[in-house]
Short mmCIF file of N, CA and C in Angstrom, two decimals:
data_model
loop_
_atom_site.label_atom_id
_atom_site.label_comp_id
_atom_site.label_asym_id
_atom_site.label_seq_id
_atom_site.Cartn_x
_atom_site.Cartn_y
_atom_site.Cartn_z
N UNK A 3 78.68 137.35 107.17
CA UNK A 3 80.02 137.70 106.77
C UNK A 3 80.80 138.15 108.00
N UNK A 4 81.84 137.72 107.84
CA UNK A 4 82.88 138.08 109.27
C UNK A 4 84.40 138.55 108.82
N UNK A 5 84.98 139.41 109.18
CA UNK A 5 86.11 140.25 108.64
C UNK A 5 87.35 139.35 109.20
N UNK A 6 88.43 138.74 108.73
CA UNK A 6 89.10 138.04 109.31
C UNK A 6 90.86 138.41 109.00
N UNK A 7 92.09 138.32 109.58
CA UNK A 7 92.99 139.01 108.96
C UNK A 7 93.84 137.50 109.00
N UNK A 8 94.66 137.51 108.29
CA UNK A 8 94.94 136.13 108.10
C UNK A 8 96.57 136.42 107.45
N UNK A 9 97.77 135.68 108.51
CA UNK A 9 98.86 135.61 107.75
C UNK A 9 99.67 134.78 106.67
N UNK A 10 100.45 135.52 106.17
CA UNK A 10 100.78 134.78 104.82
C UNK A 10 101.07 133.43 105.02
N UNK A 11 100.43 132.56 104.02
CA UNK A 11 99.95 131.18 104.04
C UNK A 11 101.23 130.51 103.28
N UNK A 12 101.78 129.37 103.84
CA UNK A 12 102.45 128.19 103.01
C UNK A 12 101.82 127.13 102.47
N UNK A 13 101.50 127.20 101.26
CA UNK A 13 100.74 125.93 101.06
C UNK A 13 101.23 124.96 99.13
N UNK A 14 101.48 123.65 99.89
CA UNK A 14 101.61 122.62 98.99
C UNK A 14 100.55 122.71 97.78
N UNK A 15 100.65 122.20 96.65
CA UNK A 15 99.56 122.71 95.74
C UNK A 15 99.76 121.82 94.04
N UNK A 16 98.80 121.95 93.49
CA UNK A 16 98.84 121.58 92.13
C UNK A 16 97.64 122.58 91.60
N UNK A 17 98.23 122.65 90.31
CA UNK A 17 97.85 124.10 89.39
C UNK A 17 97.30 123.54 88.11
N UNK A 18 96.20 123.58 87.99
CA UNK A 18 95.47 123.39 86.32
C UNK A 18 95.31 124.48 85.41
N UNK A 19 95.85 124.57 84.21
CA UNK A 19 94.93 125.74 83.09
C UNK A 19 94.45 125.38 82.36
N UNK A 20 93.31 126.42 81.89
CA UNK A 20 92.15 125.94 81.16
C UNK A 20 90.93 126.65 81.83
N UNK A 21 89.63 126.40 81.09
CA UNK A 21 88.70 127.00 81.92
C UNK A 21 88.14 126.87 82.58
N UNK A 22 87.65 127.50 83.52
CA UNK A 22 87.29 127.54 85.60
C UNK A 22 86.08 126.47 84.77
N UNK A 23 85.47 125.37 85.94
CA UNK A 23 84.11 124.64 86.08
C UNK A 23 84.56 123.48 86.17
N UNK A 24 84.17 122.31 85.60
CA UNK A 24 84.09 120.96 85.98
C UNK A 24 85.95 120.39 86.10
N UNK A 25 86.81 121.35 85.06
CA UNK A 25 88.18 121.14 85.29
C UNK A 25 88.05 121.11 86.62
N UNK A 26 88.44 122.10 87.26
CA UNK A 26 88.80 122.64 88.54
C UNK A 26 88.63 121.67 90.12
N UNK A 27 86.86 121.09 89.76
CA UNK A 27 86.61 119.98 90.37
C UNK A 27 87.24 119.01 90.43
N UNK A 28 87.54 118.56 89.10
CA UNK A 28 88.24 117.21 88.86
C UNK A 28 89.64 117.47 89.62
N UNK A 29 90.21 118.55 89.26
CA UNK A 29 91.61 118.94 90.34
C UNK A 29 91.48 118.87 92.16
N UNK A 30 90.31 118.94 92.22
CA UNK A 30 89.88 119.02 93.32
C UNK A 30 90.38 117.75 93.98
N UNK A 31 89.47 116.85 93.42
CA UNK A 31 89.31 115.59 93.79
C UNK A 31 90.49 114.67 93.49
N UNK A 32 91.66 115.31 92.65
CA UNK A 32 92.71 114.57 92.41
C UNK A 32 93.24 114.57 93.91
N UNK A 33 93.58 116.34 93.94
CA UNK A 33 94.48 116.77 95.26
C UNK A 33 93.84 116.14 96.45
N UNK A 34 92.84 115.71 96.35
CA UNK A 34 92.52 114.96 98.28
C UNK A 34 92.63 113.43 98.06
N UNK A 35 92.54 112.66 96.54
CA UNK A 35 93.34 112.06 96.56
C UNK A 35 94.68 111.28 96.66
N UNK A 36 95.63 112.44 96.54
CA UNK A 36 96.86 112.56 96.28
C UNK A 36 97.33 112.50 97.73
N UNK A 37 96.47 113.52 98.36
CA UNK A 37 96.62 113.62 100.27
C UNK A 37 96.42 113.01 100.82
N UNK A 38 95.52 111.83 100.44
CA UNK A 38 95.06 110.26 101.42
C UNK A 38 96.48 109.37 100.81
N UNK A 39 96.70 109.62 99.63
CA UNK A 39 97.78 108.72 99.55
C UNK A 39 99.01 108.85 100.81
N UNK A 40 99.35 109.48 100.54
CA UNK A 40 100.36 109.88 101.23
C UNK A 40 100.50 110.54 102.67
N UNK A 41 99.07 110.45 103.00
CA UNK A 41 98.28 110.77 104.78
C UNK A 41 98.54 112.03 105.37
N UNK A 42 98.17 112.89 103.98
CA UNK A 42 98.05 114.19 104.54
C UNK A 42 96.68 114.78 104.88
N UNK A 43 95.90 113.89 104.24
CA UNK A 43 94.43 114.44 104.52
C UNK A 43 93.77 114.40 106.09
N UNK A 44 94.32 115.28 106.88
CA UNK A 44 93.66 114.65 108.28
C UNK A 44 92.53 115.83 108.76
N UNK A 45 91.89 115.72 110.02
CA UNK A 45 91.10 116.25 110.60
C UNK A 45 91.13 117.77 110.24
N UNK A 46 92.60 118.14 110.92
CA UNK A 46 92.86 119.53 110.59
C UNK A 46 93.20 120.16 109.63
N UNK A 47 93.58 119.39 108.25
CA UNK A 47 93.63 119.68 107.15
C UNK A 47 92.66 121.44 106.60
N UNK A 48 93.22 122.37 106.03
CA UNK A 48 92.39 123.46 105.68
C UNK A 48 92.95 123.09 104.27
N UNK A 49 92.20 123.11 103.43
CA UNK A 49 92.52 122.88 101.68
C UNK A 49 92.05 124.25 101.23
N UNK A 50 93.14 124.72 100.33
CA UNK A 50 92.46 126.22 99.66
C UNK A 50 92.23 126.09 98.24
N UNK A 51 91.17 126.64 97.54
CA UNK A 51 91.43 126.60 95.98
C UNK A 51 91.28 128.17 95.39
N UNK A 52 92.13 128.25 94.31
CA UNK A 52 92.55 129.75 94.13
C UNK A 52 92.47 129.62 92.70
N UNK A 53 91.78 130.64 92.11
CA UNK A 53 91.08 131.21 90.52
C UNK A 53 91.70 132.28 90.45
N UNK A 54 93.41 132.05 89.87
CA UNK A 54 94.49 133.06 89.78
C UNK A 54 94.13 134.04 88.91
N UNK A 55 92.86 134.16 87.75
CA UNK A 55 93.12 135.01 86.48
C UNK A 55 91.34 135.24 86.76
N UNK A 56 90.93 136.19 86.36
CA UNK A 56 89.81 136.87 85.96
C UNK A 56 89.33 136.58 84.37
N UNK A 57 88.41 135.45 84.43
CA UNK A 57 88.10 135.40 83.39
C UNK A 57 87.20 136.01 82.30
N UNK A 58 86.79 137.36 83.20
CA UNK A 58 86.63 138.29 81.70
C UNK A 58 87.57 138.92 81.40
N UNK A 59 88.75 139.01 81.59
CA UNK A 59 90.33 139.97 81.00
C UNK A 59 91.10 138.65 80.47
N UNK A 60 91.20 137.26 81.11
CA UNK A 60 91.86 135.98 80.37
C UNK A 60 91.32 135.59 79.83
N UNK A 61 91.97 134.82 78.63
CA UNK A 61 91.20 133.56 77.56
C UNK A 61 91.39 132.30 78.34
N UNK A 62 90.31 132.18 78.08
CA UNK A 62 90.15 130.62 78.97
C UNK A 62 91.44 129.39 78.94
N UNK A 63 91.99 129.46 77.67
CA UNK A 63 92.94 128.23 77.48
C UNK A 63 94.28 129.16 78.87
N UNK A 64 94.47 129.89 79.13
CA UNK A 64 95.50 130.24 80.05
C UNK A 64 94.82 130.61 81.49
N UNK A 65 94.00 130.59 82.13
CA UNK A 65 93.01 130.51 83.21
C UNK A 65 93.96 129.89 83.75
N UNK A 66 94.14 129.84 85.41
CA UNK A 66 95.15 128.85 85.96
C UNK A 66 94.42 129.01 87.20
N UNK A 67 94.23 127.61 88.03
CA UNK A 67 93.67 127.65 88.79
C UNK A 67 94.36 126.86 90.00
N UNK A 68 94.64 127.08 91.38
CA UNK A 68 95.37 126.24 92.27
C UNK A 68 94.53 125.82 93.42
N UNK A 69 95.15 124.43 93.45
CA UNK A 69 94.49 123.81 94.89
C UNK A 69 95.47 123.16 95.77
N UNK A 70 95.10 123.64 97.03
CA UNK A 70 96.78 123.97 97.72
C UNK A 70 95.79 123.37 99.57
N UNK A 71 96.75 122.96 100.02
CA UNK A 71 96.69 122.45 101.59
C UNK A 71 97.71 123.65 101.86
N UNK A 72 97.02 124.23 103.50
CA UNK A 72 97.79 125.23 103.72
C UNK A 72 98.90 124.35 104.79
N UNK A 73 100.00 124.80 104.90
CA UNK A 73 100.80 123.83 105.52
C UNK A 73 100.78 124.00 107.34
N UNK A 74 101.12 123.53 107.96
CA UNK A 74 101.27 124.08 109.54
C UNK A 74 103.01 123.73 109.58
N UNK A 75 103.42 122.92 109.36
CA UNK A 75 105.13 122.84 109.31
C UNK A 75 104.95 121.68 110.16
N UNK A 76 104.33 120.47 110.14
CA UNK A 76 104.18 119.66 110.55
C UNK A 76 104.44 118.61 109.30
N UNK A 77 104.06 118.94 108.15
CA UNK A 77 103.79 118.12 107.14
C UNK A 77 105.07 118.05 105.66
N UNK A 78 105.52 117.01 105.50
CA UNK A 78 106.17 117.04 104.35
C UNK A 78 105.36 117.12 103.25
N UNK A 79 106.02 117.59 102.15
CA UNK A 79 104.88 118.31 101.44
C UNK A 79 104.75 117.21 100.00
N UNK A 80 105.52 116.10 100.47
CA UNK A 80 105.78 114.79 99.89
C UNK A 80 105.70 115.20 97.78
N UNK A 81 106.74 116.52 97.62
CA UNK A 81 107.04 116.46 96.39
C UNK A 81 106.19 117.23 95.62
N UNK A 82 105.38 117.53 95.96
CA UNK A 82 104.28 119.40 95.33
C UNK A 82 105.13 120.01 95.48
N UNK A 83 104.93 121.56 94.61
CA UNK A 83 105.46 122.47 94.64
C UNK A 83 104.87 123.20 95.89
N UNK A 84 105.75 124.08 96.45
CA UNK A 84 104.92 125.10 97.86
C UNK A 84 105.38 126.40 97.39
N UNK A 85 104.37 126.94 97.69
CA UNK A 85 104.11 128.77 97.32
C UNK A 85 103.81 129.43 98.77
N UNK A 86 104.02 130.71 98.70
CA UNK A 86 102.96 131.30 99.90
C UNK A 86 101.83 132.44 99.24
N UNK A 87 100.83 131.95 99.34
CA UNK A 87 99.84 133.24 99.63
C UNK A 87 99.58 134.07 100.23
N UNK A 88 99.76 135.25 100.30
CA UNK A 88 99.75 136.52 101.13
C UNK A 88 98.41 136.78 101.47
N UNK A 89 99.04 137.33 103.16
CA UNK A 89 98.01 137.34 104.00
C UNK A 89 97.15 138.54 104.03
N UNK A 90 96.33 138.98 105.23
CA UNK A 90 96.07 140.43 104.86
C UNK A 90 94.30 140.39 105.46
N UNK A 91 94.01 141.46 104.87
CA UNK A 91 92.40 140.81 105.47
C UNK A 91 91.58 140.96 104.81
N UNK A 92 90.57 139.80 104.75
CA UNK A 92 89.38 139.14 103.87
C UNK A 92 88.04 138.81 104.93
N UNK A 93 87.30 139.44 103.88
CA UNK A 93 85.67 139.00 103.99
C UNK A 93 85.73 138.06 103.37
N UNK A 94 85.02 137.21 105.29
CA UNK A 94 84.82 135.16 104.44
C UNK A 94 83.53 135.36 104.44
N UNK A 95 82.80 135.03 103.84
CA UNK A 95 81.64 134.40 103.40
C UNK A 95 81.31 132.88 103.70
N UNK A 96 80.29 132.57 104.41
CA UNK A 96 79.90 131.19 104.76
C UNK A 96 79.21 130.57 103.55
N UNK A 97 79.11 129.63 102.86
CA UNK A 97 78.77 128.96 101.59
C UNK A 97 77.96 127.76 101.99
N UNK A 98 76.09 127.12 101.19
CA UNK A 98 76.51 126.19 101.33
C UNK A 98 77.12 125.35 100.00
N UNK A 99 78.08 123.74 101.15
CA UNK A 99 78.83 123.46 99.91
C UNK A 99 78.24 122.60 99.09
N UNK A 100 77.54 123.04 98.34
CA UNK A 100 76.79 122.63 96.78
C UNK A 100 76.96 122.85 95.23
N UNK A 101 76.78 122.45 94.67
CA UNK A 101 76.80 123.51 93.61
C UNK A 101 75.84 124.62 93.53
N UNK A 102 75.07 124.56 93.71
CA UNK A 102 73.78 125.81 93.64
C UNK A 102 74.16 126.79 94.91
N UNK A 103 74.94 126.14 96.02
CA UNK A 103 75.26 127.47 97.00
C UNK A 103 76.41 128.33 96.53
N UNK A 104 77.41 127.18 95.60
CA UNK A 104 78.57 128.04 95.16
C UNK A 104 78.52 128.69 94.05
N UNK A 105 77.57 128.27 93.20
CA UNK A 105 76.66 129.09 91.86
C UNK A 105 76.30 130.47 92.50
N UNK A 106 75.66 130.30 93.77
CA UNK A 106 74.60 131.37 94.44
C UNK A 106 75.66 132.45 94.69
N UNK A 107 76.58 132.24 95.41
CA UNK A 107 77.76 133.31 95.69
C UNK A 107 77.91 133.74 94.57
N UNK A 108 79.14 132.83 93.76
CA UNK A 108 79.76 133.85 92.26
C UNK A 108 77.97 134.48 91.76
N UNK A 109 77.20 134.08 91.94
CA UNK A 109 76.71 134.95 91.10
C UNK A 109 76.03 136.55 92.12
N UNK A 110 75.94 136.37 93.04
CA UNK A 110 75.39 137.37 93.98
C UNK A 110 76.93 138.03 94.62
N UNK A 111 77.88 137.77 94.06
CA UNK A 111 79.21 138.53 94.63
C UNK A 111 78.98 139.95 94.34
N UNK A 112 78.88 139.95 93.57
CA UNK A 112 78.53 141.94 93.40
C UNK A 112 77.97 142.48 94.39
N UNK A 113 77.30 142.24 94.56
CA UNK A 113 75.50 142.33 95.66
C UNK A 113 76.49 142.43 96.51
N UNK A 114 76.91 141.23 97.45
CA UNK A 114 77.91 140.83 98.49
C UNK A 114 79.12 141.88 98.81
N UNK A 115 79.90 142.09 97.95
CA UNK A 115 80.77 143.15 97.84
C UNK A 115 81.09 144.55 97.55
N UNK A 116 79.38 145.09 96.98
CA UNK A 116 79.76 146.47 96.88
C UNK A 116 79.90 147.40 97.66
N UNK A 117 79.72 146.98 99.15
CA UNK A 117 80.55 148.25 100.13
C UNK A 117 81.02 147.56 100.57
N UNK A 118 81.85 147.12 100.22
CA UNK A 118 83.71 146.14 100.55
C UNK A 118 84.82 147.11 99.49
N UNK A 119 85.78 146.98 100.33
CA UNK A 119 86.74 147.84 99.71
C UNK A 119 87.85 146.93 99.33
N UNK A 120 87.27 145.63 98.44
CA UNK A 120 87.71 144.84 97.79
C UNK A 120 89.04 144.95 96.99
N UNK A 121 89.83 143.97 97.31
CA UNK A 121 91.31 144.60 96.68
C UNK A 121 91.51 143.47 95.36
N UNK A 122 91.35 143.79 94.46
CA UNK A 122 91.47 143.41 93.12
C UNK A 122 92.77 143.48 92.83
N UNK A 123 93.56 143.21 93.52
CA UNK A 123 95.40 142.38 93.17
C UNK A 123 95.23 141.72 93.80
N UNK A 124 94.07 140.77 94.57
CA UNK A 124 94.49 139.09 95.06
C UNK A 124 93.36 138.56 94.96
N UNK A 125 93.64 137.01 94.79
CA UNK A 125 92.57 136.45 94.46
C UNK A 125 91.50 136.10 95.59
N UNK A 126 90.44 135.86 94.70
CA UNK A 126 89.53 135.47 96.43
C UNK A 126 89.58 133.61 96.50
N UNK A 127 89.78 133.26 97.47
CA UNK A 127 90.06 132.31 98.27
C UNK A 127 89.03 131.21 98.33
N UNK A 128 88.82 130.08 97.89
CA UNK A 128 87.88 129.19 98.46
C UNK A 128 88.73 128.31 99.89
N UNK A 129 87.86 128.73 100.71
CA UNK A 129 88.36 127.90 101.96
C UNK A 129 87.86 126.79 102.18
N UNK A 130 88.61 125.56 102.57
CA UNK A 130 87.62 124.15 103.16
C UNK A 130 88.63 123.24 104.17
N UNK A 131 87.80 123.54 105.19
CA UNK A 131 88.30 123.33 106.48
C UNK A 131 87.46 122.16 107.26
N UNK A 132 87.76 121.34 107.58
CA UNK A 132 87.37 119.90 107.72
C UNK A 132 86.05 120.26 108.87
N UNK A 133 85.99 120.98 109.61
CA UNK A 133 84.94 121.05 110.27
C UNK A 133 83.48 121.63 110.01
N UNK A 134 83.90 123.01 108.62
CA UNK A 134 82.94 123.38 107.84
C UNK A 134 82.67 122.43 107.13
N UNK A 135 83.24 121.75 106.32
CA UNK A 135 82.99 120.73 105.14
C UNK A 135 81.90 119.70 105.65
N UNK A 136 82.67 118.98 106.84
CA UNK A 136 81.68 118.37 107.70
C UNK A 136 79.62 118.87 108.00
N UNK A 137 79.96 119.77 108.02
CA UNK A 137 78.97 120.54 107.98
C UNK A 137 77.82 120.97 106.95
N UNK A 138 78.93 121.04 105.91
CA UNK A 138 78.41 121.27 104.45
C UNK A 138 78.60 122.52 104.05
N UNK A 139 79.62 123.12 104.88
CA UNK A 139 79.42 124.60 104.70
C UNK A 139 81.15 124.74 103.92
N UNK A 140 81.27 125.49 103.07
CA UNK A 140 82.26 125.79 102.78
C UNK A 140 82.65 127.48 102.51
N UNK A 141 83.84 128.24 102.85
CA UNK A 141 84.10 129.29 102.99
C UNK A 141 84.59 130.22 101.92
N UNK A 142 84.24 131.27 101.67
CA UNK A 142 84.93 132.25 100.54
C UNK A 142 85.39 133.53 101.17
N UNK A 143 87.03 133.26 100.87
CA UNK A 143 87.55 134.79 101.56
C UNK A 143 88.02 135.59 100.42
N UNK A 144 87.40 137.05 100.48
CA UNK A 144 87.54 138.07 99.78
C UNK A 144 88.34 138.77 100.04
N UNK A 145 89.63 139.13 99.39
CA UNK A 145 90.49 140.21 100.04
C UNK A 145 90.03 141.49 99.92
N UNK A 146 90.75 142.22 101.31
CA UNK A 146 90.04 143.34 101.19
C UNK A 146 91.37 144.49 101.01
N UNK A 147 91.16 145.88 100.83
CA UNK A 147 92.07 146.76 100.86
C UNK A 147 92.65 147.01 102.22
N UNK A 148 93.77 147.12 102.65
CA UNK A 148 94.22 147.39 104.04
C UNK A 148 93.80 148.75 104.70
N UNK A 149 93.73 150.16 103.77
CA UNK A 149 93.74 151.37 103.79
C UNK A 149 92.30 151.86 104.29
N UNK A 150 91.38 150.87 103.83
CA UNK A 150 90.19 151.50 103.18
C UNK A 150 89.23 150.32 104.91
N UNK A 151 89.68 150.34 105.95
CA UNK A 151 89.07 149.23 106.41
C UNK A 151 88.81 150.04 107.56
N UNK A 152 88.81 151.08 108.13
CA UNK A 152 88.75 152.03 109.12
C UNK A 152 87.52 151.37 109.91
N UNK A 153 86.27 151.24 108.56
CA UNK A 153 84.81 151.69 109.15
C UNK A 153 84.44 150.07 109.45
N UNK A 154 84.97 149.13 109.25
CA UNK A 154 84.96 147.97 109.53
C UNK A 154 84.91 147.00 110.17
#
């Protein structure tokens, strides 16, 4: 784990609701579709996916989930909606990218985070950045509290 501070993000995006799992994938694979169309998918590409609602406090049919290219201002955003995600600082977590490595996290996040001073008003972050991916590794950033980061 490595502590990283990261500023507020612009990123192009499409948003599914419904409940987190094989949906979410399928959104996945639309959006890097959608990005080869139109030749946004390149080397440096960082793709984020974001699990806006906590699904033990939401009912699954309103779950909303986003998958977003962070922008550099190089790129037209060829007709997505663009948001920014706020920056701040997060524990990334190195993943591998599998299902059983990304099973392995959500389920060992507790473990992972209980002396993190985890800030529960933002979501945590799936990162995938063409050189990890390459790799097989894919990233999870945890936001953290700004206040609480002294010992860090």
């Amino acid at each position: 784990m490595t502590i990283e501070k990261l500023g507020d993000m612009q990123i192009a995006y499409m948003r599914r609701t419904g409940g987190y799992g094989e949906g979410n994938r399928q959104l996945m694979e639309q959006f890097k579709r959608y990005l080869r169309e139109h030749a946004l998918l390149q080397e440096d590409t960082t793709i984020l996916g974001i699990a806006l609602d906590d699904p033990a406090q939401i009912p699954e049919d309103r779950q909303r989930y986003d998958v977003g290219m962070i922008l550099t201002g190089r790129e037209d955003p060829c007709g997505l909606p663009v948001r920014t995600v706020a920056g701040g600082r997060w524990a990334v977590f190195e993943v591998p990218h599998t299902e059983e490595g990304v099973s392995d996290f959500w389920g060992d996040l507790p473990q992972r985070a209980a002396r993190l001073p985890v800030d529960g008003t933002r979501p945590i972050l799936e990162r995938y950045a063409h050189p990890k991916v390459s790799a097989h590794i894919c990233e999870f950033c945890v936001p953290l509290r700004e206040s609480k980061l002294r010992g860090i």
